[in-house]
């Protein structure tokens, strides 16, 4: 029999690997959607819908998958979920009509629901003081978005976009089999058989759950939305080829996934509260700068009119995105540290609804990005929208948490509200 420590690490490593593959599949249309857009002559809104379709089902399925994980255990649920996506992934390469891509995308989107399964599965294998780190390591599977940006463009250039779904389908099948053989199940991690699904859903009446949904809608929904949108943004805004554009877009996706483990460690050490607060501020500042469109204006001077221009070059733009990616990575971990602290017995159900709302943000944002570009003609309107959503989170957090807590002290100590 393997030791408990070995089982913990094996579950964590295999779950993270499986989630990385699932997330890479979830972001598939971020790259192959670009040649498909050209072939089908899609507008910006139609492209946004194509890219976001997998995110829709991946989001909606998170709550029931989280509840099933609480009830039956993460190992079997994760394994079956991966197997269910293999055929739809493969069929994408044989689609020829827009509606066919949308239907296939809906089924491929099941891969995105793996998050609410894996996060609960991994957390229960670790002690409470280490759960933030464990969930952060698992959440680093978000770097699958960067994997797609490295792998898919190369396959597109070398073999055509139809090869990408075939390679991804094979990778998913191999990963599912490996996951089954190298993970473990513990009946103690399941809720009691007498607990019904209705009992599990009662936690959704807690207003804290919906507050964490709002936080997650920006740190995860924004991450997914931008991961789907940025490759095309670089192509259109800076006139780059698909490989270079995907590589620079990975400067956002890679830290946004990998550094989630660091965010989990920081949340264990300093508390989810402080980490989330500073994440929101860093994101808000960077998104404000990214929102500013390329502008030319004329000033009447004593020597006559002078024209000035304001714009972000590609390197400043990428650096700001890199900072946002780091902030989002920390924020994704800190939000789930809140959940493991406050809802230890309902972590599957709560992570499911929070993941659902965050994923819905990832579904709606690319469509809204495209609609805003079609309506205004301003590409940076995507960042204006994210700036506004972040502002809502900052206000909500200040009103409900910050006024009662000293955010600058080394410990989360209560502050007299009358002095705030």
GROMACS .gro file of C-alpha atoms in nm:
model
  420
    1UNK     CA    1   0.000   0.000   0.000
    2UNK     CA    2   0.122   0.348  -0.091
    3UNK     CA    3   0.178   0.587   0.197
    4UNK     CA    4  -0.062   0.873   0.257
    5UNK     CA    5   0.204   1.125   0.151
    6UNK     CA    6   0.265   0.941  -0.175
    7UNK     CA    7  -0.108   0.926  -0.245
    8UNK     CA    8  -0.142   1.299  -0.181
    9UNK     CA    9   0.135   1.388  -0.424
   10UNK     CA   10   0.024   1.139  -0.687
   11UNK     CA   11  -0.331   1.274  -0.679
   12UNK     CA   12  -0.206   1.633  -0.698
   13UNK     CA   13   0.039   1.574  -0.983
   14UNK     CA   14  -0.200   1.369  -1.197
   15UNK     CA   15  -0.495   1.599  -1.132
   16UNK     CA   16  -0.287   1.903  -1.228
   17UNK     CA   17  -0.165   1.729  -1.544
   18UNK     CA   18  -0.519   1.626  -1.638
   19UNK     CA   19  -0.652   1.976  -1.574
   20UNK     CA   20  -0.374   2.125  -1.789
   21UNK     CA   21  -0.478   1.906  -2.082
   22UNK     CA   22  -0.846   1.985  -2.022
   23UNK     CA   23  -0.778   2.358  -2.013
   24UNK     CA   24  -0.567   2.339  -2.330
   25UNK     CA   25  -0.863   2.172  -2.502
   26UNK     CA   26  -1.102   2.432  -2.357
   27UNK     CA   27  -0.898   2.710  -2.522
   28UNK     CA   28  -0.873   2.532  -2.857
   29UNK     CA   29  -1.073   2.784  -3.060
   30UNK     CA   30  -0.853   3.070  -2.939
   31UNK     CA   31  -0.601   2.955  -3.204
   32UNK     CA   32  -0.777   2.740  -3.464
   33UNK     CA   33  -1.070   2.983  -3.458
   34UNK     CA   34  -0.853   3.235  -3.647
   35UNK     CA   35  -0.816   3.029  -3.969
   36UNK     CA   36  -1.176   2.909  -3.928
   37UNK     CA   37  -1.286   3.275  -3.911
   38UNK     CA   38  -1.113   3.342  -4.243
   39UNK     CA   39  -1.256   3.032  -4.412
   40UNK     CA   40  -1.613   3.105  -4.298
   41UNK     CA   41  -1.581   3.487  -4.329
   42UNK     CA   42  -1.705   3.547  -3.973
   43UNK     CA   43  -1.742   3.891  -3.816
   44UNK     CA   44  -1.599   3.980  -3.475
   45UNK     CA   45  -1.912   3.887  -3.281
   46UNK     CA   46  -1.941   3.550  -3.456
   47UNK     CA   47  -1.575   3.478  -3.381
   48UNK     CA   48  -1.631   3.572  -3.016
   49UNK     CA   49  -1.925   3.329  -2.998
   50UNK     CA   50  -1.721   3.051  -3.161
   51UNK     CA   51  -1.430   3.099  -2.922
   52UNK     CA   52  -1.658   3.116  -2.619
   53UNK     CA   53  -1.897   2.829  -2.696
   54UNK     CA   54  -1.690   2.562  -2.514
   55UNK     CA   55  -1.673   2.793  -2.214
   56UNK     CA   56  -2.054   2.797  -2.191
   57UNK     CA   57  -2.099   2.426  -2.128
   58UNK     CA   58  -1.778   2.407  -1.926
   59UNK     CA   59  -1.925   2.670  -1.696
   60UNK     CA   60  -2.282   2.543  -1.668
   61UNK     CA   61  -2.168   2.192  -1.586
   62UNK     CA   62  -1.941   2.298  -1.300
   63UNK     CA   63  -2.206   2.309  -1.031
   64UNK     CA   64  -2.350   1.960  -1.096
   65UNK     CA   65  -1.998   1.820  -1.135
   66UNK     CA   66  -1.895   1.974  -0.803
   67UNK     CA   67  -2.196   1.817  -0.634
   68UNK     CA   68  -2.125   1.479  -0.796
   69UNK     CA   69  -1.767   1.502  -0.670
   70UNK     CA   70  -1.891   1.559  -0.315
   71UNK     CA   71  -2.124   1.261  -0.355
   72UNK     CA   72  -1.919   1.002  -0.547
   73UNK     CA   73  -1.557   1.116  -0.529
   74UNK     CA   74  -1.335   1.305  -0.770
   75UNK     CA   75  -1.148   1.012  -0.925
   76UNK     CA   76  -1.437   0.848  -1.106
   77UNK     CA   77  -1.604   1.177  -1.202
   78UNK     CA   78  -1.282   1.324  -1.348
   79UNK     CA   79  -1.204   1.004  -1.544
   80UNK     CA   80  -1.550   0.972  -1.703
   81UNK     CA   81  -1.556   1.344  -1.783
   82UNK     CA   82  -1.231   1.324  -1.980
   83UNK     CA   83  -1.346   1.019  -2.176
   84UNK     CA   84  -1.667   1.199  -2.276
   85UNK     CA   85  -1.470   1.475  -2.454
   86UNK     CA   86  -1.245   1.261  -2.675
   87UNK     CA   87  -1.487   1.206  -2.965
   88UNK     CA   88  -1.620   1.566  -2.980
   89UNK     CA   89  -1.262   1.699  -2.991
   90UNK     CA   90  -1.179   1.469  -3.281
   91UNK     CA   91  -1.494   1.566  -3.475
   92UNK     CA   92  -1.399   1.935  -3.478
   93UNK     CA   93  -1.142   1.854  -3.745
   94UNK     CA   94  -1.419   1.723  -3.973
   95UNK     CA   95  -1.665   2.012  -3.930
   96UNK     CA   96  -1.733   2.236  -4.232
   97UNK     CA   97  -2.026   2.460  -4.130
   98UNK     CA   98  -2.043   2.727  -3.859
   99UNK     CA   99  -2.322   2.548  -3.670
  100UNK     CA  100  -2.119   2.226  -3.669
  101UNK     CA  101  -1.829   2.402  -3.497
  102UNK     CA  102  -2.069   2.549  -3.241
  103UNK     CA  103  -2.228   2.210  -3.161
  104UNK     CA  104  -1.892   2.035  -3.133
  105UNK     CA  105  -1.767   2.319  -2.918
  106UNK     CA  106  -2.055   2.271  -2.675
  107UNK     CA  107  -1.951   1.910  -2.610
  108UNK     CA  108  -1.579   1.988  -2.601
  109UNK     CA  109  -1.663   2.244  -2.334
  110UNK     CA  110  -1.723   1.963  -2.084
  111UNK     CA  111  -1.345   1.962  -2.038
  112UNK     CA  112  -1.371   2.301  -1.866
  113UNK     CA  113  -1.597   2.152  -1.598
  114UNK     CA  114  -1.300   1.950  -1.474
  115UNK     CA  115  -1.198   2.240  -1.252
  116UNK     CA  116  -1.477   2.199  -0.996
  117UNK     CA  117  -1.404   1.825  -0.985
  118UNK     CA  118  -1.028   1.854  -0.940
  119UNK     CA  119  -1.028   2.143  -0.696
  120UNK     CA  120  -1.250   1.956  -0.448
  121UNK     CA  121  -1.074   1.625  -0.513
  122UNK     CA  122  -0.727   1.769  -0.440
  123UNK     CA  123  -0.827   1.991  -0.147
  124UNK     CA  124  -0.968   1.700   0.052
  125UNK     CA  125  -0.639   1.510   0.031
  126UNK     CA  126  -0.453   1.787   0.220
  127UNK     CA  127  -0.462   1.936   0.567
  128UNK     CA  128  -0.643   2.266   0.600
  129UNK     CA  129  -0.324   2.471   0.647
  130UNK     CA  130  -0.191   2.338   0.316
  131UNK     CA  131  -0.510   2.344   0.113
  132UNK     CA  132  -0.443   2.686  -0.038
  133UNK     CA  133  -0.112   2.567  -0.179
  134UNK     CA  134  -0.259   2.238  -0.303
  135UNK     CA  135  -0.547   2.414  -0.477
  136UNK     CA  136  -0.303   2.666  -0.620
  137UNK     CA  137  -0.085   2.390  -0.765
  138UNK     CA  138  -0.390   2.223  -0.918
  139UNK     CA  139  -0.517   2.555  -1.050
  140UNK     CA  140  -0.182   2.605  -1.225
  141UNK     CA  141  -0.336   2.376  -1.484
  142UNK     CA  142  -0.480   2.701  -1.621
  143UNK     CA  143  -0.145   2.718  -1.798
  144UNK     CA  144  -0.305   2.483  -2.049
  145UNK     CA  145  -0.413   2.806  -2.217
  146UNK     CA  146  -0.045   2.884  -2.275
  147UNK     CA  147   0.020   2.525  -2.390
  148UNK     CA  148  -0.239   2.573  -2.664
  149UNK     CA  149  -0.071   2.898  -2.769
  150UNK     CA  150   0.264   2.719  -2.802
  151UNK     CA  151   0.148   2.391  -2.959
  152UNK     CA  152  -0.157   2.473  -3.172
  153UNK     CA  153  -0.002   2.750  -3.391
  154UNK     CA  154   0.289   2.522  -3.481
  155UNK     CA  155   0.052   2.243  -3.580
  156UNK     CA  156  -0.159   2.490  -3.782
  157UNK     CA  157   0.143   2.617  -3.976
  158UNK     CA  158   0.294   2.271  -4.034
  159UNK     CA  159  -0.013   2.054  -4.098
  160UNK     CA  160  -0.320   2.279  -4.114
  161UNK     CA  161  -0.577   2.354  -3.845
  162UNK     CA  162  -0.757   2.019  -3.894
  163UNK     CA  163  -0.460   1.836  -3.738
  164UNK     CA  164  -0.493   2.017  -3.405
  165UNK     CA  165  -0.819   1.846  -3.287
  166UNK     CA  166  -0.678   1.504  -3.379
  167UNK     CA  167  -0.364   1.558  -3.170
  168UNK     CA  168  -0.568   1.697  -2.879
  169UNK     CA  169  -0.813   1.406  -2.886
  170UNK     CA  170  -0.527   1.157  -2.863
  171UNK     CA  171  -0.368   1.356  -2.578
  172UNK     CA  172  -0.697   1.359  -2.385
  173UNK     CA  173  -0.742   0.982  -2.418
  174UNK     CA  174  -0.387   0.906  -2.302
  175UNK     CA  175  -0.423   1.147  -2.009
  176UNK     CA  176  -0.752   0.991  -1.896
  177UNK     CA  177  -0.601   0.642  -1.887
  178UNK     CA  178  -0.290   0.760  -1.700
  179UNK     CA  179  -0.507   0.951  -1.451
  180UNK     CA  180  -0.706   0.638  -1.365
  181UNK     CA  181  -0.398   0.427  -1.298
  182UNK     CA  182  -0.206   0.683  -1.090
  183UNK     CA  183  -0.473   0.831  -0.864
  184UNK     CA  184  -0.657   0.707  -0.554
  185UNK     CA  185  -0.998   0.722  -0.391
  186UNK     CA  186  -1.083   0.780  -0.025
  187UNK     CA  187  -1.446   0.713   0.079
  188UNK     CA  188  -1.397   0.948   0.378
  189UNK     CA  189  -1.382   1.242   0.134
  190UNK     CA  190  -1.743   1.196   0.023
  191UNK     CA  191  -2.046   1.350   0.190
  192UNK     CA  192  -2.273   1.116   0.383
  193UNK     CA  193  -2.511   0.918   0.165
  194UNK     CA  194  -2.808   1.071   0.349
  195UNK     CA  195  -2.713   1.420   0.221
  196UNK     CA  196  -2.931   1.505  -0.080
  197UNK     CA  197  -2.853   1.739  -0.369
  198UNK     CA  198  -3.111   1.979  -0.223
  199UNK     CA  199  -2.915   1.982   0.102
  200UNK     CA  200  -2.597   2.062  -0.090
  201UNK     CA  201  -2.766   2.354  -0.270
  202UNK     CA  202  -2.876   2.525   0.052
  203UNK     CA  203  -2.531   2.681   0.086
  204UNK     CA  204  -2.610   2.896  -0.219
  205UNK     CA  205  -2.833   3.112   0.002
  206UNK     CA  206  -2.522   3.243   0.177
  207UNK     CA  207  -2.442   3.596   0.040
  208UNK     CA  208  -2.068   3.529   0.077
  209UNK     CA  209  -2.092   3.273  -0.202
  210UNK     CA  210  -2.220   3.536  -0.446
  211UNK     CA  211  -1.953   3.782  -0.343
  212UNK     CA  212  -1.685   3.525  -0.423
  213UNK     CA  213  -1.861   3.466  -0.754
  214UNK     CA  214  -1.812   3.833  -0.836
  215UNK     CA  215  -1.443   3.819  -0.749
  216UNK     CA  216  -1.396   3.507  -0.958
  217UNK     CA  217  -1.580   3.654  -1.255
  218UNK     CA  218  -1.289   3.894  -1.304
  219UNK     CA  219  -0.983   3.690  -1.199
  220UNK     CA  220  -1.097   3.374  -1.382
  221UNK     CA  221  -1.361   3.500  -1.624
  222UNK     CA  222  -1.127   3.779  -1.731
  223UNK     CA  223  -0.841   3.531  -1.764
  224UNK     CA  224  -1.043   3.298  -1.988
  225UNK     CA  225  -1.189   3.583  -2.192
  226UNK     CA  226  -0.851   3.740  -2.260
  227UNK     CA  227  -0.687   3.403  -2.328
  228UNK     CA  228  -0.946   3.346  -2.601
  229UNK     CA  229  -0.920   3.699  -2.739
  230UNK     CA  230  -0.557   3.806  -2.721
  231UNK     CA  231  -0.407   3.609  -3.011
  232UNK     CA  232  -0.649   3.769  -3.253
  233UNK     CA  233  -0.600   4.107  -3.081
  234UNK     CA  234  -0.227   4.096  -3.149
  235UNK     CA  235  -0.289   3.991  -3.510
  236UNK     CA  236  -0.531   4.277  -3.577
  237UNK     CA  237  -0.384   4.552  -3.358
  238UNK     CA  238  -0.013   4.499  -3.423
  239UNK     CA  239  -0.021   4.317  -3.759
  240UNK     CA  240   0.157   4.003  -3.639
  241UNK     CA  241   0.154   3.648  -3.770
  242UNK     CA  242  -0.038   3.386  -3.576
  243UNK     CA  243   0.272   3.222  -3.422
  244UNK     CA  244   0.422   3.549  -3.294
  245UNK     CA  245   0.082   3.669  -3.176
  246UNK     CA  246   0.019   3.345  -2.985
  247UNK     CA  247   0.367   3.359  -2.829
  248UNK     CA  248   0.311   3.712  -2.696
  249UNK     CA  249  -0.039   3.622  -2.580
  250UNK     CA  250   0.122   3.342  -2.378
  251UNK     CA  251   0.302   3.612  -2.176
  252UNK     CA  252  -0.040   3.665  -2.018
  253UNK     CA  253  -0.167   3.306  -2.016
  254UNK     CA  254   0.144   3.136  -1.877
  255UNK     CA  255   0.194   3.339  -1.555
  256UNK     CA  256  -0.184   3.352  -1.519
  257UNK     CA  257  -0.177   2.975  -1.481
  258UNK     CA  258   0.159   2.870  -1.339
  259UNK     CA  259   0.178   3.132  -1.061
  260UNK     CA  260  -0.154   3.026  -0.915
  261UNK     CA  261   0.046   2.797  -0.683
  262UNK     CA  262   0.231   3.104  -0.550
  263UNK     CA  263  -0.104   3.271  -0.493
  264UNK     CA  264  -0.216   2.971  -0.292
  265UNK     CA  265   0.098   2.987  -0.076
  266UNK     CA  266   0.049   3.362  -0.019
  267UNK     CA  267  -0.314   3.302   0.075
  268UNK     CA  268  -0.212   3.035   0.328
  269UNK     CA  269   0.047   3.271   0.477
  270UNK     CA  270  -0.123   3.611   0.469
  271UNK     CA  271  -0.490   3.525   0.422
  272UNK     CA  272  -0.721   3.524   0.122
  273UNK     CA  273  -0.850   3.863   0.230
  274UNK     CA  274  -0.533   4.067   0.177
  275UNK     CA  275  -0.421   3.884  -0.135
  276UNK     CA  276  -0.754   3.942  -0.309
  277UNK     CA  277  -0.760   4.311  -0.216
  278UNK     CA  278  -0.418   4.383  -0.366
  279UNK     CA  279  -0.496   4.167  -0.669
  280UNK     CA  280  -0.796   4.386  -0.746
  281UNK     CA  281  -0.596   4.707  -0.714
  282UNK     CA  282  -0.310   4.586  -0.937
  283UNK     CA  283  -0.559   4.466  -1.199
  284UNK     CA  284  -0.758   4.789  -1.187
  285UNK     CA  285  -0.451   5.009  -1.248
  286UNK     CA  286  -0.315   4.799  -1.535
  287UNK     CA  287  -0.655   4.763  -1.701
  288UNK     CA  288  -0.698   5.141  -1.690
  289UNK     CA  289  -0.375   5.185  -1.885
  290UNK     CA  290  -0.465   4.907  -2.129
  291UNK     CA  291  -0.806   5.065  -2.185
  292UNK     CA  292  -0.668   5.387  -2.331
  293UNK     CA  293  -0.707   5.369  -2.711
  294UNK     CA  294  -0.449   5.496  -2.958
  295UNK     CA  295  -0.519   5.869  -2.958
  296UNK     CA  296  -0.408   6.175  -3.149
  297UNK     CA  297  -0.499   6.525  -3.028
  298UNK     CA  298  -0.414   6.878  -3.129
  299UNK     CA  299  -0.322   7.152  -2.881
  300UNK     CA  300  -0.318   7.522  -2.964
  301UNK     CA  301   0.018   7.654  -2.847
  302UNK     CA  302   0.177   7.999  -2.869
  303UNK     CA  303   0.355   7.874  -3.180
  304UNK     CA  304   0.040   7.737  -3.337
  305UNK     CA  305  -0.134   7.398  -3.329
  306UNK     CA  306   0.072   7.095  -3.230
  307UNK     CA  307  -0.043   6.735  -3.263
  308UNK     CA  308   0.044   6.471  -3.006
  309UNK     CA  309  -0.020   6.096  -3.002
  310UNK     CA  310  -0.071   5.855  -2.715
  311UNK     CA  311  -0.041   5.482  -2.772
  312UNK     CA  312   0.096   5.168  -2.612
  313UNK     CA  313   0.364   4.996  -2.814
  314UNK     CA  314   0.361   4.618  -2.826
  315UNK     CA  315   0.622   4.578  -2.550
  316UNK     CA  316   0.452   4.807  -2.297
  317UNK     CA  317   0.120   4.644  -2.383
  318UNK     CA  318   0.264   4.295  -2.326
  319UNK     CA  319   0.432   4.398  -2.000
  320UNK     CA  320   0.103   4.531  -1.860
  321UNK     CA  321  -0.070   4.209  -1.962
  322UNK     CA  322   0.205   4.012  -1.788
  323UNK     CA  323   0.131   4.200  -1.462
  324UNK     CA  324  -0.243   4.140  -1.504
  325UNK     CA  325  -0.174   3.770  -1.562
  326UNK     CA  326   0.022   3.748  -1.235
  327UNK     CA  327  -0.251   3.934  -1.046
  328UNK     CA  328  -0.524   3.709  -1.187
  329UNK     CA  329  -0.319   3.399  -1.095
  330UNK     CA  330  -0.293   3.511  -0.733
  331UNK     CA  331  -0.660   3.607  -0.727
  332UNK     CA  332  -0.782   3.273  -0.858
  333UNK     CA  333  -0.600   3.100  -0.573
  334UNK     CA  334  -0.709   3.345  -0.303
  335UNK     CA  335  -1.079   3.318  -0.391
  336UNK     CA  336  -1.068   2.941  -0.340
  337UNK     CA  337  -0.879   2.984  -0.015
  338UNK     CA  338  -1.183   3.180   0.105
  339UNK     CA  339  -1.399   2.882   0.009
  340UNK     CA  340  -1.186   2.614   0.176
  341UNK     CA  341  -1.174   2.823   0.496
  342UNK     CA  342  -1.543   2.908   0.517
  343UNK     CA  343  -1.715   2.610   0.350
  344UNK     CA  344  -1.495   2.304   0.423
  345UNK     CA  345  -1.785   2.057   0.410
  346UNK     CA  346  -1.950   2.205   0.101
  347UNK     CA  347  -1.638   2.280  -0.101
  348UNK     CA  348  -1.761   2.085  -0.406
  349UNK     CA  349  -2.096   2.264  -0.430
  350UNK     CA  350  -1.953   2.610  -0.353
  351UNK     CA  351  -1.657   2.572  -0.586
  352UNK     CA  352  -1.903   2.452  -0.849
  353UNK     CA  353  -2.121   2.764  -0.834
  354UNK     CA  354  -1.824   3.000  -0.806
  355UNK     CA  355  -1.656   2.822  -1.096
  356UNK     CA  356  -1.982   2.836  -1.292
  357UNK     CA  357  -2.013   3.212  -1.255
  358UNK     CA  358  -1.645   3.265  -1.330
  359UNK     CA  359  -1.673   3.045  -1.637
  360UNK     CA  360  -1.984   3.229  -1.753
  361UNK     CA  361  -1.775   3.542  -1.738
  362UNK     CA  362  -1.526   3.368  -1.965
  363UNK     CA  363  -1.812   3.278  -2.200
  364UNK     CA  364  -1.978   3.619  -2.214
  365UNK     CA  365  -1.666   3.835  -2.229
  366UNK     CA  366  -1.535   3.728  -2.574
  367UNK     CA  367  -1.883   3.780  -2.720
  368UNK     CA  368  -1.904   4.122  -2.553
  369UNK     CA  369  -1.551   4.203  -2.670
  370UNK     CA  370  -1.654   4.131  -3.028
  371UNK     CA  371  -1.981   4.322  -2.998
  372UNK     CA  372  -1.803   4.626  -2.853
  373UNK     CA  373  -1.549   4.626  -3.137
  374UNK     CA  374  -1.829   4.595  -3.396
  375UNK     CA  375  -2.023   4.879  -3.229
  376UNK     CA  376  -1.742   5.121  -3.144
  377UNK     CA  377  -1.455   5.025  -3.370
  378UNK     CA  378  -1.223   5.058  -3.068
  379UNK     CA  379  -1.028   4.739  -2.992
  380UNK     CA  380  -0.924   4.850  -2.644
  381UNK     CA  381  -1.294   4.859  -2.547
  382UNK     CA  382  -1.234   4.501  -2.427
  383UNK     CA  383  -1.010   4.634  -2.152
  384UNK     CA  384  -1.255   4.913  -2.072
  385UNK     CA  385  -1.515   4.647  -1.994
  386UNK     CA  386  -1.276   4.452  -1.768
  387UNK     CA  387  -1.180   4.776  -1.592
  388UNK     CA  388  -1.546   4.838  -1.506
  389UNK     CA  389  -1.599   4.484  -1.372
  390UNK     CA  390  -1.288   4.515  -1.154
  391UNK     CA  391  -1.415   4.845  -1.017
  392UNK     CA  392  -1.738   4.673  -0.906
  393UNK     CA  393  -1.535   4.408  -0.720
  394UNK     CA  394  -1.323   4.671  -0.546
  395UNK     CA  395  -1.628   4.861  -0.425
  396UNK     CA  396  -1.805   4.546  -0.304
  397UNK     CA  397  -1.495   4.424  -0.124
  398UNK     CA  398  -1.438   4.757   0.046
  399UNK     CA  399  -1.797   4.782   0.169
  400UNK     CA  400  -1.818   4.426   0.303
  401UNK     CA  401  -1.462   4.348   0.417
  402UNK     CA  402  -1.197   4.617   0.403
  403UNK     CA  403  -1.373   4.861   0.635
  404UNK     CA  404  -1.355   4.596   0.909
  405UNK     CA  405  -1.001   4.470   0.851
  406UNK     CA  406  -0.656   4.628   0.866
  407UNK     CA  407  -0.515   4.546   0.523
  408UNK     CA  408  -0.169   4.683   0.603
  409UNK     CA  409  -0.102   4.494   0.924
  410UNK     CA  410   0.074   4.159   0.922
  411UNK     CA  411  -0.239   3.988   1.056
  412UNK     CA  412  -0.603   4.015   0.966
  413UNK     CA  413  -0.720   4.193   1.279
  414UNK     CA  414  -1.058   4.353   1.316
  415UNK     CA  415  -1.081   4.732   1.306
  416UNK     CA  416  -1.346   4.941   1.478
  417UNK     CA  417  -1.596   5.015   1.200
  418UNK     CA  418  -1.672   5.353   1.351
  419UNK     CA  419  -1.315   5.459   1.267
  420UNK     CA  420  -1.326   5.332   0.911
   0.00000   0.00000   0.00000
